[in-house]
Amino acid sequence: MLELPTDLPADLAPLAWLIGVWEGTGVIDYPVGDERLQGEFTHRVSFSHDGGPFLNYAATATFTGDDHAVSVPLVAESGFWRLSRPATDADAGPGLLPPLGDAAARDVDDVEALRAASGGFPLEVSIAHADGMLELYLGEINGPRIDIGTDAVVRAAGAKDYAGASRMYGLVDGHLLWAWDIAALGTPLRSHASARLARV
């Protein structure tokens, strides 16, 4: 049974089903030149909140290969998930700047005003990878389904070629299923990895 926290800011209501720690396994299948990288991995994803209008996100994965004899840590990532809405004078930032106006508690009507014609809510996801990659995803959360694609990718000077990505998440029979398509290492956007995770 899915239990939702009752102390969430209104902006997190559409994202509440993500909160918790999820673990499971997935598969990688991606061509690099004349090679095809394939195998299984274990995956751990955490969504948490600290009272702000966003979710904290962290994920790690370990490649286990085809026969589980190989165990290689894969890049870790962390970031923030939030509904996309214009900043107001009641919001802090940029940087450490305090709000310029009085903070007014947002309510369900404020969140409903963000709903798109499709029935979903616009979503912004910022993710930093341990290998020097930064991604800004834009997309939509519509009930138990999330579709996001990169709006911007920033790479450190020594990072590998990575041009963009899209991700899909869904809650199916109490499991978090996701699929990740990437354009990297000279290969155009295509399926890269997918996983099935259970709440722990």
Short mmCIF file of C-alpha atoms in Angstrom, two decimals:
data_model
loop_
_atom_site.label_atom_id
_atom_site.label_comp_id
_atom_site.label_asym_id
_atom_site.label_seq_id
_atom_site.Cartn_x
_atom_site.Cartn_y
_atom_site.Cartn_z
CA MET A 1 0.00 0.00 0.00
CA LEU A 2 1.26 3.47 -0.92
CA GLU A 3 1.39 5.87 2.03
CA LEU A 4 1.78 9.56 1.24
CA PRO A 5 3.25 12.07 3.71
CA THR A 6 0.78 14.64 5.02
CA ASP A 7 3.33 17.37 5.74
CA LEU A 8 4.30 18.13 2.14
CA PRO A 9 4.25 21.57 0.56
CA ALA A 10 1.37 21.82 -1.93
CA ASP A 11 3.81 21.90 -4.89
CA LEU A 12 4.94 18.36 -4.04
CA ALA A 13 1.50 16.74 -4.09
CA PRO A 14 1.83 15.49 -7.71
CA LEU A 15 5.30 14.08 -6.91
CA ALA A 16 4.44 12.50 -3.53
CA TRP A 17 4.27 8.94 -4.86
CA LEU A 18 8.01 9.05 -5.64
CA ILE A 19 9.11 9.72 -2.04
CA GLY A 20 11.13 6.90 -0.51
CA VAL A 21 14.01 4.59 -1.36
CA TRP A 22 13.69 2.27 -4.33
CA GLU A 23 15.99 -0.66 -5.19
CA GLY A 24 16.09 -3.21 -7.94
CA THR A 25 17.83 -4.35 -11.10
CA GLY A 26 17.98 -3.25 -14.69
CA VAL A 27 19.59 -3.90 -18.05
CA ILE A 28 21.95 -1.88 -20.22
CA ASP A 29 22.05 -2.31 -24.00
CA TYR A 30 23.85 0.39 -25.98
CA PRO A 31 26.10 0.39 -29.08
CA VAL A 32 29.48 2.10 -28.92
CA GLY A 33 31.22 2.00 -32.29
CA ASP A 34 31.40 -1.65 -33.38
CA GLU A 35 30.78 -2.90 -29.84
CA ARG A 36 27.54 -3.42 -27.99
CA LEU A 37 27.62 -2.80 -24.24
CA GLN A 38 25.15 -5.13 -22.56
CA GLY A 39 24.57 -6.43 -19.08
CA GLU A 40 22.68 -6.09 -15.84
CA PHE A 41 23.04 -3.60 -13.02
CA THR A 42 21.71 -3.05 -9.53
CA HIS A 43 20.15 0.33 -8.87
CA ARG A 44 19.22 2.37 -5.80
CA VAL A 45 17.18 5.58 -6.06
CA SER A 46 16.15 7.91 -3.25
CA PHE A 47 13.56 10.71 -3.33
CA SER A 48 13.27 12.78 -0.15
CA HIS A 49 12.09 16.21 0.94
CA ASP A 50 13.22 18.69 3.58
CA GLY A 51 10.26 21.07 3.59
CA GLY A 52 11.09 22.97 0.40
CA PRO A 53 8.96 22.87 -2.77
CA PHE A 54 11.22 20.25 -4.38
CA LEU A 55 12.32 16.64 -3.98
CA ASN A 56 15.95 15.73 -3.30
CA TYR A 57 17.12 12.97 -5.65
CA ALA A 58 20.08 10.58 -5.44
CA ALA A 59 20.87 7.43 -7.42
CA THR A 60 23.69 4.91 -7.64
CA ALA A 61 24.17 1.89 -9.87
CA THR A 62 26.58 -1.04 -10.03
CA PHE A 63 27.20 -2.98 -13.23
CA THR A 64 27.01 -6.72 -12.62
CA GLY A 65 27.64 -7.89 -16.20
CA ASP A 66 25.96 -10.81 -17.91
CA ASP A 67 27.07 -13.48 -15.47
CA HIS A 68 27.15 -11.36 -12.25
CA ALA A 69 30.87 -12.18 -11.88
CA VAL A 70 31.82 -8.57 -12.64
CA SER A 71 30.91 -5.74 -10.26
CA VAL A 72 31.75 -2.22 -11.44
CA PRO A 73 30.38 0.96 -9.79
CA LEU A 74 28.68 3.17 -12.37
CA VAL A 75 28.39 6.93 -12.16
CA ALA A 76 26.34 8.30 -9.26
CA GLU A 77 23.92 11.18 -9.69
CA SER A 78 22.05 13.63 -7.48
CA GLY A 79 19.71 16.52 -8.02
CA PHE A 80 16.31 18.12 -7.53
CA TRP A 81 12.82 17.53 -8.93
CA ARG A 82 10.18 20.28 -8.84
CA LEU A 83 7.07 21.50 -10.57
CA SER A 84 7.91 24.17 -13.10
CA ARG A 85 6.50 27.54 -12.08
CA PRO A 86 7.64 31.15 -12.30
CA ALA A 87 9.64 32.39 -9.32
CA THR A 88 8.03 35.16 -7.31
CA ASP A 89 9.30 37.73 -4.81
CA ALA A 90 8.28 35.28 -2.08
CA ASP A 91 10.91 32.78 -3.30
CA ALA A 92 14.51 32.89 -2.08
CA GLY A 93 17.39 33.21 -4.53
CA PRO A 94 19.25 33.39 -6.70
CA GLY A 95 22.18 32.21 -4.64
CA LEU A 96 21.73 32.94 -0.95
CA LEU A 97 19.50 35.96 -1.47
CA PRO A 98 16.45 35.95 0.82
CA PRO A 99 12.91 36.49 -0.50
CA LEU A 100 12.07 40.07 -1.44
CA GLY A 101 8.42 39.70 -0.48
CA ASP A 102 6.33 38.06 2.20
CA ALA A 103 6.05 34.31 1.87
CA ALA A 104 2.49 33.21 1.18
CA ALA A 105 1.67 29.55 1.67
CA ARG A 106 0.84 27.93 -1.66
CA ASP A 107 -2.26 25.77 -1.70
CA VAL A 108 -4.00 23.24 -3.93
CA ASP A 109 -5.53 26.00 -6.06
CA ASP A 110 -2.06 27.42 -6.79
CA VAL A 111 -0.87 23.98 -7.89
CA GLU A 112 -4.01 23.34 -9.96
CA ALA A 113 -3.31 26.58 -11.84
CA LEU A 114 -0.14 24.90 -13.17
CA ARG A 115 -2.02 21.94 -14.69
CA ALA A 116 -1.50 21.65 -18.47
CA ALA A 117 -4.21 20.92 -21.03
CA SER A 118 -2.93 17.31 -21.10
CA GLY A 119 -3.94 16.92 -17.45
CA GLY A 120 -0.36 16.77 -16.18
CA PHE A 121 1.93 19.24 -14.48
CA PRO A 122 5.11 20.77 -15.97
CA LEU A 123 8.26 19.38 -14.36
CA GLU A 124 11.89 20.52 -14.02
CA VAL A 125 14.61 18.05 -13.04
CA SER A 126 18.24 19.05 -12.50
CA ILE A 127 20.77 16.23 -12.19
CA ALA A 128 24.52 16.34 -11.53
CA HIS A 129 26.58 13.26 -12.37
CA ALA A 130 29.77 12.33 -10.52
CA ASP A 131 31.64 12.21 -13.86
CA GLY A 132 31.31 15.97 -14.50
CA MET A 133 27.99 16.00 -16.38
CA LEU A 134 25.04 18.28 -15.58
CA GLU A 135 21.56 17.86 -17.07
CA LEU A 136 18.42 20.01 -17.00
CA TYR A 137 15.33 18.02 -17.93
CA LEU A 138 11.93 19.50 -18.75
CA GLY A 139 8.78 17.47 -19.07
CA GLU A 140 5.58 16.48 -17.38
CA ILE A 141 4.22 14.42 -14.53
CA ASN A 142 0.75 13.07 -15.21
CA GLY A 143 -0.50 10.89 -12.37
CA PRO A 144 1.88 7.93 -12.00
CA ARG A 145 3.82 8.67 -15.21
CA ILE A 146 6.73 11.02 -15.82
CA ASP A 147 8.22 11.94 -19.20
CA ILE A 148 11.25 14.25 -19.30
CA GLY A 149 13.88 15.22 -21.89
CA THR A 150 17.05 17.26 -21.65
CA ASP A 151 16.75 20.96 -22.31
CA ALA A 152 20.45 21.50 -21.55
CA VAL A 153 23.55 19.35 -20.99
CA VAL A 154 26.77 20.77 -19.55
CA ARG A 155 29.97 18.71 -19.69
CA ALA A 156 33.28 19.25 -17.92
CA ALA A 157 36.25 19.56 -20.26
CA GLY A 158 37.33 15.97 -19.62
CA ALA A 159 33.87 14.39 -19.75
CA LYS A 160 32.87 11.89 -22.42
CA ASP A 161 30.65 12.84 -25.37
CA TYR A 162 27.04 13.12 -24.20
CA ALA A 163 24.55 15.14 -26.24
CA GLY A 164 21.16 14.58 -24.62
CA ALA A 165 18.69 12.19 -23.06
CA SER A 166 15.10 11.39 -22.24
CA ARG A 167 13.73 9.46 -19.29
CA MET A 168 10.38 7.88 -18.52
CA TYR A 169 9.23 6.81 -15.04
CA GLY A 170 6.05 5.04 -14.06
CA LEU A 171 4.42 3.47 -11.04
CA VAL A 172 3.18 0.02 -12.09
CA ASP A 173 1.83 -2.52 -9.59
CA GLY A 174 3.68 -0.75 -6.77
CA HIS A 175 7.02 -0.80 -8.61
CA LEU A 176 8.96 2.14 -10.04
CA LEU A 177 9.76 1.35 -13.67
CA TRP A 178 12.02 3.61 -15.68
CA ALA A 179 13.67 3.79 -19.08
CA TRP A 180 16.55 6.05 -20.10
CA ASP A 181 17.44 6.93 -23.71
CA ILE A 182 20.72 8.73 -24.41
CA ALA A 183 22.68 10.25 -27.28
CA ALA A 184 26.33 9.58 -26.46
CA LEU A 185 29.72 8.54 -27.84
CA GLY A 186 28.66 9.21 -31.43
CA THR A 187 25.39 7.26 -31.21
CA PRO A 188 22.15 9.23 -31.76
CA LEU A 189 19.35 9.16 -29.17
CA ARG A 190 18.29 5.58 -28.52
CA SER A 191 17.41 3.16 -25.74
CA HIS A 192 20.18 2.83 -23.19
CA ALA A 193 18.93 1.33 -19.92
CA SER A 194 15.79 0.36 -18.03
CA ALA A 195 15.02 -0.95 -14.55
CA ARG A 196 12.31 -2.19 -12.22
CA LEU A 197 12.59 -0.98 -8.61
CA ALA A 198 10.70 -1.82 -5.44
CA ARG A 199 10.23 0.48 -2.46
CA VAL A 200 12.42 -0.63 0.49
#
